[in-house]
Coordinates of C-alpha atoms and ligand atoms in Angstrom, one line a residue:
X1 CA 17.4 5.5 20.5
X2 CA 16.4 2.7 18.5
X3 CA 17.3 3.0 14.8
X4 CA 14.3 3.4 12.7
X5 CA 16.0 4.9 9.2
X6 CA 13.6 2.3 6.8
X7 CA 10.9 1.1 9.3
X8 CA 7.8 0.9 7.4
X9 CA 4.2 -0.6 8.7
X10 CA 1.1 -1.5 6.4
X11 CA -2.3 -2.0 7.7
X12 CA -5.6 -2.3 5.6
X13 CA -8.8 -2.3 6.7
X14 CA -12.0 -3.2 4.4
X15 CA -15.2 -1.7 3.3
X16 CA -18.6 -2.3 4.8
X17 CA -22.2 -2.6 3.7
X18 CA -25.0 -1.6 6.0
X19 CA -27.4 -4.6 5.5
X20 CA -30.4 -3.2 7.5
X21 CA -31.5 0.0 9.2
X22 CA -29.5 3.4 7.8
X23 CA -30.8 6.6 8.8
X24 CA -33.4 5.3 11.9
X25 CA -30.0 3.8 13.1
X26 CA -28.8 7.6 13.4
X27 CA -32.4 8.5 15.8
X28 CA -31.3 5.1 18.4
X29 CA -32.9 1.9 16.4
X30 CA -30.7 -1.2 15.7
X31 CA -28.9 -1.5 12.4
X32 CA -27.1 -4.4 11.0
X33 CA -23.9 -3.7 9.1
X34 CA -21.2 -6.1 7.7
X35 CA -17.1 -5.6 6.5
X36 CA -16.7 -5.7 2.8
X37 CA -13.1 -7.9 2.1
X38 CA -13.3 -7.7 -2.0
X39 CA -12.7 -3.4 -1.3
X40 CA -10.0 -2.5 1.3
X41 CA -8.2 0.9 2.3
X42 CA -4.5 0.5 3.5
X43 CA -2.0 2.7 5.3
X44 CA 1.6 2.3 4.9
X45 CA 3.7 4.6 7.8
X46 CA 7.6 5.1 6.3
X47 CA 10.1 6.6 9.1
X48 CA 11.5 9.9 7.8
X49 CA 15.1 11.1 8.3
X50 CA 13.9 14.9 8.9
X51 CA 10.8 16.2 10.8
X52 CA 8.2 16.7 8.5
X53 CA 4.9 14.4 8.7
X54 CA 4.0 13.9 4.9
X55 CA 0.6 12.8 3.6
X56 CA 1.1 10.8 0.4
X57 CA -2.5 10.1 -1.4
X58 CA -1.7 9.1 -4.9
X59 CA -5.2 7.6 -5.7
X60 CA -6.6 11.6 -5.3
X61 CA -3.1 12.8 -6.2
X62 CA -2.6 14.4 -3.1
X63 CA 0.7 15.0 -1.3
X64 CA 1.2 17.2 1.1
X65 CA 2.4 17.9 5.1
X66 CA 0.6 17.8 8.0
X67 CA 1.7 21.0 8.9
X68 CA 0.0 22.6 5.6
X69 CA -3.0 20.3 6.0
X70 CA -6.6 22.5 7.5
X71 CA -7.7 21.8 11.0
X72 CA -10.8 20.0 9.9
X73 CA -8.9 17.6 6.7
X74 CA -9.6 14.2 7.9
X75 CA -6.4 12.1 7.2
X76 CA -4.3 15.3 9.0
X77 CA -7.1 14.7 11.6
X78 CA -6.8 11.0 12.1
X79 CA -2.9 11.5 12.3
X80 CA -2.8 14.2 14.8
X81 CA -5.9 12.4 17.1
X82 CA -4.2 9.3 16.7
X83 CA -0.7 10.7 17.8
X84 CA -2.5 12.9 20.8
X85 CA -3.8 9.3 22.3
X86 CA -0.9 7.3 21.9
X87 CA 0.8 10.7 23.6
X88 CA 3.8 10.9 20.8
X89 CA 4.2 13.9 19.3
X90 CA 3.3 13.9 15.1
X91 CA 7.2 13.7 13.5
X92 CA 9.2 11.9 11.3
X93 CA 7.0 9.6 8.9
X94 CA 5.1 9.7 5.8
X95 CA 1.7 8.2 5.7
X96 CA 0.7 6.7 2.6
X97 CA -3.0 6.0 1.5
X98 CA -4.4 3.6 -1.4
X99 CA -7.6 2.7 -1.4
X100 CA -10.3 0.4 -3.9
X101 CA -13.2 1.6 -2.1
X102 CA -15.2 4.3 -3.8
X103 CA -15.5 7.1 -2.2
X104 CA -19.2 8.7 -0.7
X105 CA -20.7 5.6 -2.4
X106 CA -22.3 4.0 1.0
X107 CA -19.1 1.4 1.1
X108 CA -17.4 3.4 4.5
X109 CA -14.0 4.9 2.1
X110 CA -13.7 7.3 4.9
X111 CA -14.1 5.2 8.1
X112 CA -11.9 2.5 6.4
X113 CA -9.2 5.1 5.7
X114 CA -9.3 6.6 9.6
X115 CA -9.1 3.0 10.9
X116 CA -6.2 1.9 8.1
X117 CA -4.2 4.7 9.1
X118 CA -5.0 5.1 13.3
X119 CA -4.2 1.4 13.4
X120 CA -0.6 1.6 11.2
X121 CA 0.1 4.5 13.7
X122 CA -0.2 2.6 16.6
X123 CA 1.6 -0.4 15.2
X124 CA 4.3 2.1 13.9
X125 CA 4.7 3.7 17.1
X126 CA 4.6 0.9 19.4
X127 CA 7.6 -0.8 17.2
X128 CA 9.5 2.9 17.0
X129 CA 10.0 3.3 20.7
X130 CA 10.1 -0.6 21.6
X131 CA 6.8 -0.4 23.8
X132 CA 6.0 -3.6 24.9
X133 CA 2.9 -4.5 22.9
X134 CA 4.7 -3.4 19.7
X135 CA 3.1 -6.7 18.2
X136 CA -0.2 -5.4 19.4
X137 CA -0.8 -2.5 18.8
X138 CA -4.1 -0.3 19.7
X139 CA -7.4 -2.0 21.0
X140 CA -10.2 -2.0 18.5
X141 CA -12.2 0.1 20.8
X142 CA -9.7 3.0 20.8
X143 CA -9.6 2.8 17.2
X144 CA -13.0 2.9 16.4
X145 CA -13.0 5.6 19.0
X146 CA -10.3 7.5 16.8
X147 CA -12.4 7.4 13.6
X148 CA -15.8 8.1 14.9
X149 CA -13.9 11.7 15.6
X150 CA -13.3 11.8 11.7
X151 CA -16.8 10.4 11.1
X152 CA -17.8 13.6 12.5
X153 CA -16.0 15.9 10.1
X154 CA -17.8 13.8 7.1
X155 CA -21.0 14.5 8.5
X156 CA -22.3 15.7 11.4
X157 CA -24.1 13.5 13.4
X158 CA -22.7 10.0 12.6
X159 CA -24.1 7.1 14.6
X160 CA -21.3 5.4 14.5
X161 CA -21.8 2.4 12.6
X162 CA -19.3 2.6 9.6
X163 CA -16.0 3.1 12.2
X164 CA -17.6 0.6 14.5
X165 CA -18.0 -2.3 12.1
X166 CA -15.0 -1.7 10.4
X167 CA -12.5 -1.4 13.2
X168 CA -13.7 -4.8 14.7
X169 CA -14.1 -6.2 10.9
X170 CA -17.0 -8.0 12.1
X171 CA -20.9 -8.0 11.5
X172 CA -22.5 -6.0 14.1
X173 CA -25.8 -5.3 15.5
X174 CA -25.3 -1.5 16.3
X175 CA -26.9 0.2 18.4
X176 CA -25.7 4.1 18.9
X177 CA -23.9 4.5 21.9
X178 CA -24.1 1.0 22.9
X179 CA -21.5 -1.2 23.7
X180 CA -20.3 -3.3 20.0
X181 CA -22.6 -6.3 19.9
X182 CA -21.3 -9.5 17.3
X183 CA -24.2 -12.3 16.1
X184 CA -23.4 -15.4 14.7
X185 CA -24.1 -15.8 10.6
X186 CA -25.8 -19.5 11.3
X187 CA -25.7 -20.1 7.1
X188 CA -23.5 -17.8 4.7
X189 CA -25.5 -15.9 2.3
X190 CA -24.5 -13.8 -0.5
X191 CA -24.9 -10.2 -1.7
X192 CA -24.4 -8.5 -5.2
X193 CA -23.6 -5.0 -4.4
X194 CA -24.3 -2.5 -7.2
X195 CA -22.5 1.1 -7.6
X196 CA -25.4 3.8 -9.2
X197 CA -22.1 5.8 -10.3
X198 CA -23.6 8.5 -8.7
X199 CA -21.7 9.9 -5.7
X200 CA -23.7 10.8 -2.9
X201 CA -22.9 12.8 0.5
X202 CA -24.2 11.3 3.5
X203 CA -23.9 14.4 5.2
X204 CA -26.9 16.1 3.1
X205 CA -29.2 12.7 2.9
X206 CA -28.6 13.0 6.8
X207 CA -29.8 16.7 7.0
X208 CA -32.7 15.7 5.1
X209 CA -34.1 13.5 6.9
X210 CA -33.4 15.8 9.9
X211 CA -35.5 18.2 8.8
X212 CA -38.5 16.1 7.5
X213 CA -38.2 14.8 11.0
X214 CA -38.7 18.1 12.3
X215 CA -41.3 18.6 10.3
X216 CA -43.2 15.6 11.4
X217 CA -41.8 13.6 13.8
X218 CA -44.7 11.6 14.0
X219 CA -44.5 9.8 10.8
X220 CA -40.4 9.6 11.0
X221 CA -40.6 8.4 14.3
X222 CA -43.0 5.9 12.8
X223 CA -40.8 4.6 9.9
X224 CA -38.0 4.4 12.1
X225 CA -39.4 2.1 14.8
X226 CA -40.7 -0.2 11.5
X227 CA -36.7 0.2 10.6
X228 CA -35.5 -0.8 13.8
X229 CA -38.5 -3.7 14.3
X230 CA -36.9 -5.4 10.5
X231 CA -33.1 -4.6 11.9
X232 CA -34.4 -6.9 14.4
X233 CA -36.0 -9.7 13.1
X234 CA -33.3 -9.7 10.5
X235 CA -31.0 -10.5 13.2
X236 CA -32.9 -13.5 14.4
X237 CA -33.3 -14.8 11.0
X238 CA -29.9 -14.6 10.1
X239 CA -28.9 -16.1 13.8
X240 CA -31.1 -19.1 12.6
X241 CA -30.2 -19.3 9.0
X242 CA -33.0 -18.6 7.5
X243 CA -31.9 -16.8 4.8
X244 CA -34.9 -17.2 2.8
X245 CA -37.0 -14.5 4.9
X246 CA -34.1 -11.8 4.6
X247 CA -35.2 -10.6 1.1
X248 CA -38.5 -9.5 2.2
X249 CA -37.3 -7.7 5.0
X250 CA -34.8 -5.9 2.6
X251 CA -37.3 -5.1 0.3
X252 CA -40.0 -3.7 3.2
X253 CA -36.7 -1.5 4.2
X254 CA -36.4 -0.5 0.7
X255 CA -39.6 1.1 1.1
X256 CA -39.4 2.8 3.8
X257 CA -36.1 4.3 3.1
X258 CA -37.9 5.5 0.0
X259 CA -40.7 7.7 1.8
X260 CA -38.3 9.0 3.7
X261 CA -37.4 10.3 0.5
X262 CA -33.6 9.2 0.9
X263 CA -33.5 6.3 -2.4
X264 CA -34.0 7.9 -6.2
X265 CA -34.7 7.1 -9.6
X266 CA -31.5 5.3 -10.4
X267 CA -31.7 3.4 -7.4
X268 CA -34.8 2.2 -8.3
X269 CA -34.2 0.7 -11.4
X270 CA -31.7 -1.4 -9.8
X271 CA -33.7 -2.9 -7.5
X272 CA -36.3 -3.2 -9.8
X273 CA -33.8 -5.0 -12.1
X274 CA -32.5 -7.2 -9.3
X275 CA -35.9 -8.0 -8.3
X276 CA -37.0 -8.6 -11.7
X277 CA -34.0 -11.4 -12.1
X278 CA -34.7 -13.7 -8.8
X279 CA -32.9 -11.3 -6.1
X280 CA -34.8 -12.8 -2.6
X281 CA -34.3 -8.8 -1.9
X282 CA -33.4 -5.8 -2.3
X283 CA -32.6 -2.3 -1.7
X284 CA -30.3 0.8 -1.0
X285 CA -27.6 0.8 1.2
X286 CA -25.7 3.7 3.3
X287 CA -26.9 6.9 3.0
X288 CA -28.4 6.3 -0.1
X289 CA -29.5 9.1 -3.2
X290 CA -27.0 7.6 -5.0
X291 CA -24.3 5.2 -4.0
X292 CA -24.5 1.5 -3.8
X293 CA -27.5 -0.7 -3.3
X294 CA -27.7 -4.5 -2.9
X295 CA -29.6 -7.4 -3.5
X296 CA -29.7 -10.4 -2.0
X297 CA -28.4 -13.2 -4.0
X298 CA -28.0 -17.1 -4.3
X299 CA -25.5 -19.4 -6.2
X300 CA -28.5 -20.5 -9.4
X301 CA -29.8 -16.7 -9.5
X302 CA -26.1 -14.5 -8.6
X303 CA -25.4 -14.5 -12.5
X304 CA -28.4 -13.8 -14.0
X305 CA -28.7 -10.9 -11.5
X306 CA -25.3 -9.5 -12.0
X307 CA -26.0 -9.2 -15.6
X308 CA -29.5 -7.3 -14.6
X309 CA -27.8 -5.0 -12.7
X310 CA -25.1 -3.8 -15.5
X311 CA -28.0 -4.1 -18.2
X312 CA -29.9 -1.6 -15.6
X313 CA -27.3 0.6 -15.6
X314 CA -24.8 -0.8 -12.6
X315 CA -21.4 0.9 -12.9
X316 CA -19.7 -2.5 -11.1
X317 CA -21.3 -5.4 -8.9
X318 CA -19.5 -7.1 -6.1
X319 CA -20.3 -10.1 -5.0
X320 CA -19.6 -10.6 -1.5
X321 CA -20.3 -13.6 1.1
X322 CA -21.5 -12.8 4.5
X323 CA -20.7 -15.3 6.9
X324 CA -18.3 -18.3 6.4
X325 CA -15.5 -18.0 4.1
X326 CA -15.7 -15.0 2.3
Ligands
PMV1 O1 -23.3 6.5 3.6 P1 -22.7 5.7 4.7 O2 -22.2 4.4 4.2 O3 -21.6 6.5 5.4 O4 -23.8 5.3 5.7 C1 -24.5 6.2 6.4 C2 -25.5 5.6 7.3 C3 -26.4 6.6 7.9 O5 -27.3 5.8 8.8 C4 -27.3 7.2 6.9 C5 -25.8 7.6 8.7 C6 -25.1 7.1 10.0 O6 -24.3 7.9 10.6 O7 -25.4 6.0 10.5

């Protein structure tokens, strides 16, 4: 047997930001979403000299064992998934979260946890038992595969968007249930991203809009296929670099998102505000109700917009580059 008494494997895996197209993305319309660097979740595995599988979550004060954990907690879920594929049985480690990406705040804490800590695993155990990959680890795919399970357990019907772009730590063009699509970022642009402070549950802005749906499926299907048409052109604009026309297809989403009844008050005013300072664009982003919104920024407006945001009652701004060096 190899000897394993201190091996120890970090992975992190960063936030994400859905640009265009939340919600209408969950009824089969394109949605653009891209990785976040300046928040990350990471997963350190430690080998154990007894049996136990320990979950060690100081940021949320949480330690505990796998064997104690519920069959539905999502890091004891990730762990036993993630073991089950890789065909080793859950034994001997402690898995060890941190993580600067608020949680239920539309910046993917949970998806970036599930991928942190399914991609440590397979490092961990492809190093422990000398397979030959060990270097490699698991294939994007699989782990996107692994946290879209978790997804699940955060709300029920994810499309899969937040595991997919943050696996492959890539923009995507998402489509649910199709195969990952990449598109190239022809000219960087730049994003302030602004936390309402108010935390927010996908899970019941999703049911929401699942029962005004119901209730009218005319209109919803409506306002989703005006989603999925600005996803779209988004996509060519941003292919082409012309970064001018994204804010008014932000701002047009904004609106929509808003009769389908998913923004609020506080959101509002910091759109307004970012609107109000230069922003090209803006509006919520994730599941919204709360959480983060963003605003579409460039280098002779970012500061004066920034300062709009916290005036307007912005609990933090990122600033983030899309594209290019970030
Ligand atoms: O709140 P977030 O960042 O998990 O984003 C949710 C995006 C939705 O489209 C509202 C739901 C989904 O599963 O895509």
């Amino acid at each position: 047997m190899p000897d394993n008494s201190r091996f120890t494997v970090t992975v992190d895996a960063p936030g994400k930001i859905i640009l265009f197209g939340e919600h209408a993305v969950v009824y089969g319309r394109p949605a653009i979403a891209v990785p976040v660097i300046q928040v990350r979740a990471s997963a350190t595995i430690e080998s154990r000299a007894d049996d136990a599988v320990v979950i060690d979550a100081p940021d949320i004060a949480r330690m505990s064992t796998l064997r104690d954990a519920p069959a539905d907690d999502p890091l004891a879920t990730i762990i036993r998934l993630t073991c089950a594929r890789l065909g080793v049985p859950p034994e001997k480690f402690t898995v060890r979260i941190r993580s600067t990406i608020p949680v239920a705040s539309g910046l993917g804490s949970g998806a970036a946890v599930s991928v942190a800590v399914a991609r440590a695993l397979g490092k961990y155990i492809a190093s422990v038992t000398l397979a030959p990959h060990a270097s490699v680890g698991m294939p994007n795919a699989d782990i996107s595969d692994l946290a879209y399970e978790v997804e699940k357990l955060h709300h029920g019907t994810p499309s899969g968007i937040d595991n997919t772009v943050i696996a492959f730590e890539q923009p995507v063009y998402f489509v649910r249930g199709k195969p990952i699509e990449s598109f190239r970022v022809a000219k960087p642009f730049t994003l302030a991203i602004a936390d309402t402070g108010i935390a927010a549950p996908t899970k019941i802005a999703v049911g929401d809009v699942r029962s005004q749906w119901e209730a009218d499926r005319e209109l919803f299907e409506k306002l989703f296929d005006n989603v999925g048409t600005l996803a779209h052109n988004a996509r060519v604009l941003i292919e082409q670099g012309a970064i001018e026309g994204l804010g008014g297809l932000m701002t047009a989403n904004q609106i929509l998102l808003a009769t389908m009844g998913v923004s609020s008050l506080e959101i509002q005013r910091l759109v307004d505000a970012a609107l109000g300072a230069g922003a090209l664009g803006a509006k919520l982003s994730g599941g919204g109700r709360g959480g983060n919104m963003i605003a579409l920024v460039t280098e002779v407006t970012q500061d004066a917009i920034v300062r709009a945001l916290l005036k307007a009652g912005a609990k933090r701004v990122i600033v983030t580059m899309v594209g290019g060096r970030q």
